[in-house]
Short mmCIF file of C-alpha atoms and ligand atoms in Angstrom, two decimals:
data_model
loop_
_atom_site.label_atom_id
_atom_site.label_comp_id
_atom_site.label_asym_id
_atom_site.label_seq_id
_atom_site.Cartn_x
_atom_site.Cartn_y
_atom_site.Cartn_z
CA UNK A 1 92.38 145.66 149.92
CA UNK A 2 96.04 145.59 151.00
CA UNK A 3 98.21 142.51 150.36
CA UNK A 4 98.82 140.25 153.37
CA UNK A 5 102.12 140.89 155.16
CA UNK A 6 104.09 138.47 157.33
CA UNK A 7 104.49 139.51 160.96
CA UNK A 8 107.64 138.11 162.51
CA UNK A 9 108.80 137.78 166.13
CA UNK A 10 110.07 140.92 167.85
CA UNK A 11 113.15 142.64 166.32
CA UNK A 12 114.13 143.75 169.85
CA UNK A 13 115.14 140.26 170.98
CA UNK A 14 118.37 140.30 169.00
CA UNK A 15 119.28 143.75 170.37
CA UNK A 16 118.60 142.48 173.89
CA UNK A 17 120.89 139.48 173.25
CA UNK A 18 123.77 141.64 172.03
CA UNK A 19 123.17 144.15 174.84
CA UNK A 20 123.21 141.47 177.58
CA UNK A 21 126.28 139.86 175.96
CA UNK A 22 128.16 143.18 175.79
CA UNK A 23 127.20 144.04 179.40
CA UNK A 24 128.49 140.65 180.58
CA UNK A 25 131.84 141.08 178.78
CA UNK A 26 132.26 144.69 179.96
CA UNK A 27 131.40 144.03 183.63
CA UNK A 28 133.44 140.80 183.56
CA UNK A 29 136.53 142.66 182.31
CA UNK A 30 136.03 145.41 184.88
CA UNK A 31 135.72 142.77 187.64
CA UNK A 32 138.95 141.10 186.45
CA UNK A 33 140.68 144.48 186.61
CA UNK A 34 139.36 144.97 190.14
CA UNK A 35 137.16 147.91 189.10
CA UNK A 36 133.80 146.14 189.54
CA UNK A 37 132.60 143.67 192.14
CA UNK A 38 132.28 139.95 191.50
CA UNK A 39 128.58 140.37 192.36
CA UNK A 40 128.14 142.81 189.49
CA UNK A 41 129.78 140.29 187.11
CA UNK A 42 127.52 137.55 188.50
CA UNK A 43 124.43 139.73 187.99
CA UNK A 44 125.47 140.38 184.37
CA UNK A 45 125.94 136.62 183.85
CA UNK A 46 122.49 135.90 185.29
CA UNK A 47 120.97 138.56 183.02
CA UNK A 48 122.67 137.07 179.95
CA UNK A 49 121.53 133.56 180.92
CA UNK A 50 117.93 134.78 181.39
CA UNK A 51 117.92 136.46 177.97
CA UNK A 52 119.32 133.32 176.27
CA UNK A 53 116.83 131.06 178.09
CA UNK A 54 113.95 133.32 176.97
CA UNK A 55 115.30 133.03 173.44
CA UNK A 56 115.09 129.23 173.54
CA UNK A 57 111.70 129.00 175.26
CA UNK A 58 109.69 131.93 173.87
CA UNK A 59 109.29 131.71 170.10
CA UNK A 60 108.05 135.30 169.86
CA UNK A 61 111.03 136.78 171.77
CA UNK A 62 113.13 137.16 168.61
CA UNK A 63 116.36 136.57 170.58
CA UNK A 64 117.76 133.91 168.21
CA UNK A 65 115.45 134.07 165.20
CA UNK A 66 112.31 135.80 164.01
CA UNK A 67 109.75 133.14 163.10
CA UNK A 68 106.44 134.03 161.46
CA UNK A 69 103.90 134.57 164.24
CA UNK A 70 100.91 136.05 162.39
CA UNK A 71 99.86 137.70 159.15
CA UNK A 72 98.55 141.19 158.67
CA UNK A 73 95.59 140.74 156.36
CA UNK A 74 92.34 142.44 155.50
CA UNK A 75 90.75 139.08 154.62
CA UNK A 76 88.73 137.36 157.34
CA UNK A 77 91.07 134.39 157.47
CA UNK A 78 93.00 132.52 160.17
CA UNK A 79 95.27 129.48 159.87
CA UNK A 80 94.50 126.49 162.07
CA UNK A 81 97.58 124.28 162.32
CA UNK A 82 98.00 120.81 163.82
CA UNK A 83 101.35 119.67 165.20
CA UNK A 84 102.63 116.14 165.95
CA UNK A 85 100.75 113.98 163.44
CA UNK A 86 100.04 112.04 161.45
CA UNK A 87 98.45 109.38 163.62
CA UNK A 88 95.39 107.18 163.97
CA UNK A 89 93.13 110.22 164.53
CA UNK A 90 94.34 112.42 161.66
CA UNK A 91 91.54 111.28 159.35
CA UNK A 92 88.98 112.27 162.01
CA UNK A 93 90.58 115.74 162.30
CA UNK A 94 90.48 116.13 158.51
CA UNK A 95 86.79 115.11 158.49
CA UNK A 96 85.96 117.50 161.37
CA UNK A 97 87.41 120.48 159.46
CA UNK A 98 84.49 120.45 157.02
CA UNK A 99 84.95 123.28 154.50
CA UNK A 100 87.86 124.83 156.44
CA UNK A 101 91.47 124.18 155.48
CA UNK A 102 94.37 123.66 157.85
CA UNK A 103 98.12 123.12 157.88
CA UNK A 104 99.52 119.89 159.33
CA UNK A 105 103.03 120.05 160.81
CA UNK A 106 104.04 116.42 160.65
CA UNK A 107 106.82 114.42 162.30
CA UNK A 108 108.85 112.53 159.67
CA UNK A 109 109.15 109.33 161.72
CA UNK A 110 105.36 109.12 162.12
CA UNK A 111 104.57 109.85 158.49
CA UNK A 112 103.53 107.28 155.92
CA UNK A 113 103.05 108.24 152.26
CA UNK A 114 99.39 107.15 152.50
CA UNK A 115 98.65 109.29 155.56
CA UNK A 116 100.34 112.36 154.02
CA UNK A 117 98.61 111.88 150.66
CA UNK A 118 95.21 111.64 152.38
CA UNK A 119 95.77 114.98 154.16
CA UNK A 120 96.87 116.67 150.93
CA UNK A 121 93.99 115.20 148.91
CA UNK A 122 91.54 116.85 151.31
CA UNK A 123 93.07 120.24 150.37
CA UNK A 124 95.24 120.79 153.44
CA UNK A 125 98.87 121.88 153.57
CA UNK A 126 101.64 119.70 155.01
CA UNK A 127 104.71 121.24 156.63
CA UNK A 128 107.78 120.11 158.55
CA UNK A 129 107.78 119.53 162.32
CA UNK A 130 111.15 117.69 162.39
CA UNK A 131 112.03 114.04 161.87
CA UNK A 132 112.06 112.84 165.48
CA UNK A 133 110.49 115.62 167.58
CA UNK A 134 113.41 115.71 169.98
CA UNK A 135 113.23 118.18 172.87
CA UNK A 136 117.00 118.54 172.47
CA UNK A 137 116.59 120.04 168.98
CA UNK A 138 118.01 123.46 170.08
CA UNK A 139 121.34 121.71 170.83
CA UNK A 140 121.51 119.56 167.67
CA UNK A 141 124.34 120.07 165.20
CA UNK A 142 122.96 122.27 162.39
CA UNK A 143 124.22 119.97 159.60
CA UNK A 144 122.64 116.91 161.20
CA UNK A 145 119.36 118.68 161.98
CA UNK A 146 119.25 120.02 158.41
CA UNK A 147 119.75 116.48 157.12
CA UNK A 148 116.80 115.29 159.21
CA UNK A 149 114.66 118.20 158.06
CA UNK A 150 115.48 117.43 154.44
CA UNK A 151 114.54 113.79 154.99
CA UNK A 152 111.13 114.85 156.32
CA UNK A 153 110.66 117.40 153.53
CA UNK A 154 111.52 114.75 150.91
CA UNK A 155 108.92 112.38 152.40
CA UNK A 156 106.28 115.11 152.26
CA UNK A 157 107.14 116.16 148.71
CA UNK A 158 107.15 112.55 147.47
CA UNK A 159 103.72 111.91 149.01
CA UNK A 160 101.91 115.07 147.96
CA UNK A 161 103.97 116.77 145.24
CA UNK A 162 104.53 120.00 147.14
CA UNK A 163 107.80 120.98 148.76
CA UNK A 164 107.31 122.13 152.39
CA UNK A 165 108.12 125.76 153.04
CA UNK A 166 107.88 126.03 156.82
CA UNK A 167 109.57 124.43 159.81
CA UNK A 168 107.98 124.63 163.25
CA UNK A 169 110.57 123.37 165.75
CA UNK A 170 109.35 120.89 168.40
CA UNK A 171 107.67 122.84 171.26
CA UNK A 172 108.71 126.01 169.40
CA UNK A 173 112.18 125.80 170.99
CA UNK A 174 114.69 127.99 169.14
CA UNK A 175 118.45 128.45 169.09
CA UNK A 176 121.05 129.74 166.61
CA UNK A 177 121.53 126.07 165.60
CA UNK A 178 117.84 125.63 164.81
CA UNK A 179 117.83 128.84 162.76
CA UNK A 180 120.95 127.68 160.87
CA UNK A 181 119.50 124.21 160.16
CA UNK A 182 116.25 125.73 158.86
CA UNK A 183 118.26 127.93 156.48
CA UNK A 184 120.44 125.01 155.33
CA UNK A 185 117.36 122.94 154.53
CA UNK A 186 115.57 125.75 152.70
CA UNK A 187 112.80 126.13 155.29
CA UNK A 188 111.44 129.22 156.99
CA UNK A 189 110.68 129.27 160.70
CA UNK A 190 107.11 129.58 161.86
CA UNK A 191 105.70 129.90 165.36
CA UNK A 192 102.17 130.88 166.28
CA UNK A 193 99.86 133.65 167.43
CA UNK A 194 98.21 131.39 170.00
CA UNK A 195 98.62 127.80 171.09
CA UNK A 196 95.89 125.68 172.72
CA UNK A 197 98.61 123.80 174.65
CA UNK A 198 96.31 120.82 174.19
CA UNK A 199 99.24 118.40 174.18
CA UNK A 200 99.87 119.12 177.88
CA UNK A 201 98.66 116.45 180.34
CA UNK A 202 95.43 117.27 182.16
CA UNK A 203 94.36 119.94 179.68
CA UNK A 204 90.63 119.97 178.89
CA UNK A 205 88.94 121.06 175.66
CA UNK A 206 87.52 124.04 177.57
CA UNK A 207 91.02 125.13 178.69
CA UNK A 208 92.34 124.77 175.15
CA UNK A 209 89.51 126.78 173.63
CA UNK A 210 89.87 129.51 176.28
CA UNK A 211 93.51 129.94 175.27
CA UNK A 212 92.66 130.36 171.58
CA UNK A 213 89.46 132.41 171.78
CA UNK A 214 90.98 135.86 172.58
CA UNK A 215 93.20 135.53 169.48
CA UNK A 216 90.54 134.65 166.89
CA UNK A 217 91.05 137.59 164.55
CA UNK A 218 92.21 137.91 160.91
CA UNK A 219 95.75 136.68 160.32
CA UNK A 220 96.03 134.56 163.49
CA UNK A 221 98.06 131.34 163.34
CA UNK A 222 96.57 128.85 165.81
CA UNK A 223 98.19 125.67 167.12
CA UNK A 224 96.32 122.51 168.05
CA UNK A 225 97.79 119.02 168.37
CA UNK A 226 97.27 115.65 166.77
CA UNK A 227 98.29 112.61 168.87
CA UNK A 228 99.27 108.99 168.39
CA UNK A 229 98.97 107.54 171.90
CA UNK A 230 95.50 108.85 172.81
CA UNK A 231 92.46 110.57 171.34
CA UNK A 232 93.56 114.18 170.75
CA UNK A 233 91.66 116.89 172.65
CA UNK A 234 91.65 118.85 169.41
CA UNK A 235 88.85 116.57 168.19
CA UNK A 236 86.64 118.03 170.95
CA UNK A 237 87.95 121.59 170.52
CA UNK A 238 87.47 121.73 166.77
CA UNK A 239 83.63 121.75 166.46
CA UNK A 240 83.27 124.61 168.96
CA UNK A 241 86.27 126.48 167.49
CA UNK A 242 84.84 126.29 163.97
CA UNK A 243 81.46 127.44 165.27
CA UNK A 244 83.05 130.53 166.88
CA UNK A 245 85.01 131.25 163.69
CA UNK A 246 81.81 131.09 161.66
CA UNK A 247 79.98 133.36 164.14
CA UNK A 248 82.80 135.86 163.64
CA UNK A 249 82.72 135.32 159.85
CA UNK A 250 86.25 133.95 159.90
CA UNK A 251 87.48 131.04 157.82
CA UNK A 252 90.50 128.82 158.34
CA UNK A 253 92.83 128.57 155.36
CA UNK A 254 96.29 127.07 154.85
CA UNK A 255 99.42 129.10 155.65
CA UNK A 256 100.11 129.51 151.92
CA UNK A 257 96.61 130.86 151.40
CA UNK A 258 96.85 133.17 154.42
CA UNK A 259 99.96 134.77 152.91
CA UNK A 260 98.74 134.74 149.29
CA UNK A 261 98.91 138.22 147.71
ZN1 ZN B 301 105.21 119.14 168.47
#
């Protein structure tokens, strides 16, 4: 049996970023010297913008950072993760997991020591999903974001005695600032293999399950969502998801366990 290995986002994203940047500078200089058209410079600018936008939006692009997106493992394990808790339904999610273990990416502002301790007591892992879950996180100053991440990590460690290791940025949005803040706060970036997108309005449990099902194989990191303002769809997805995992002889474990040598 080979030891599990982390699989990170594409290494090509960074090359693409430098390539698009260099092309923009080169064509821009040629246009200034009158040796290339303004349209060519504009096209290079649009290309650079598209690459940078992909880097922010697509966590697996690798343009700005290479978060963990899955694990190569010979064990029949996946990692179910829940973003956006804790909330009034977290205890129900914990109960629905039965003998499976999951990783909860919590928002610092929503966390109480009691809620975090209850998740940890049930054998689940708690990780960092930011302090405030701002959609503007990619533009935050690294020092300030790092401070907020440390605040959330401290809350988690005080409640359950384990220092968080992973940071999943809100909506998976990345930027050089997010990568810098994660480094400053001693956290590693994690994305996902598949997301149920169950936090999106109008999404049904069937839609969410259909998004996850093709990816249910060893080493997959799956995202579902907890919620505070409504009953999370994940409560309906979970029983069927666990049934499919069991039919395929797969078990959900925590991220630490998935990567354990
Ligand atoms: Zn989130």
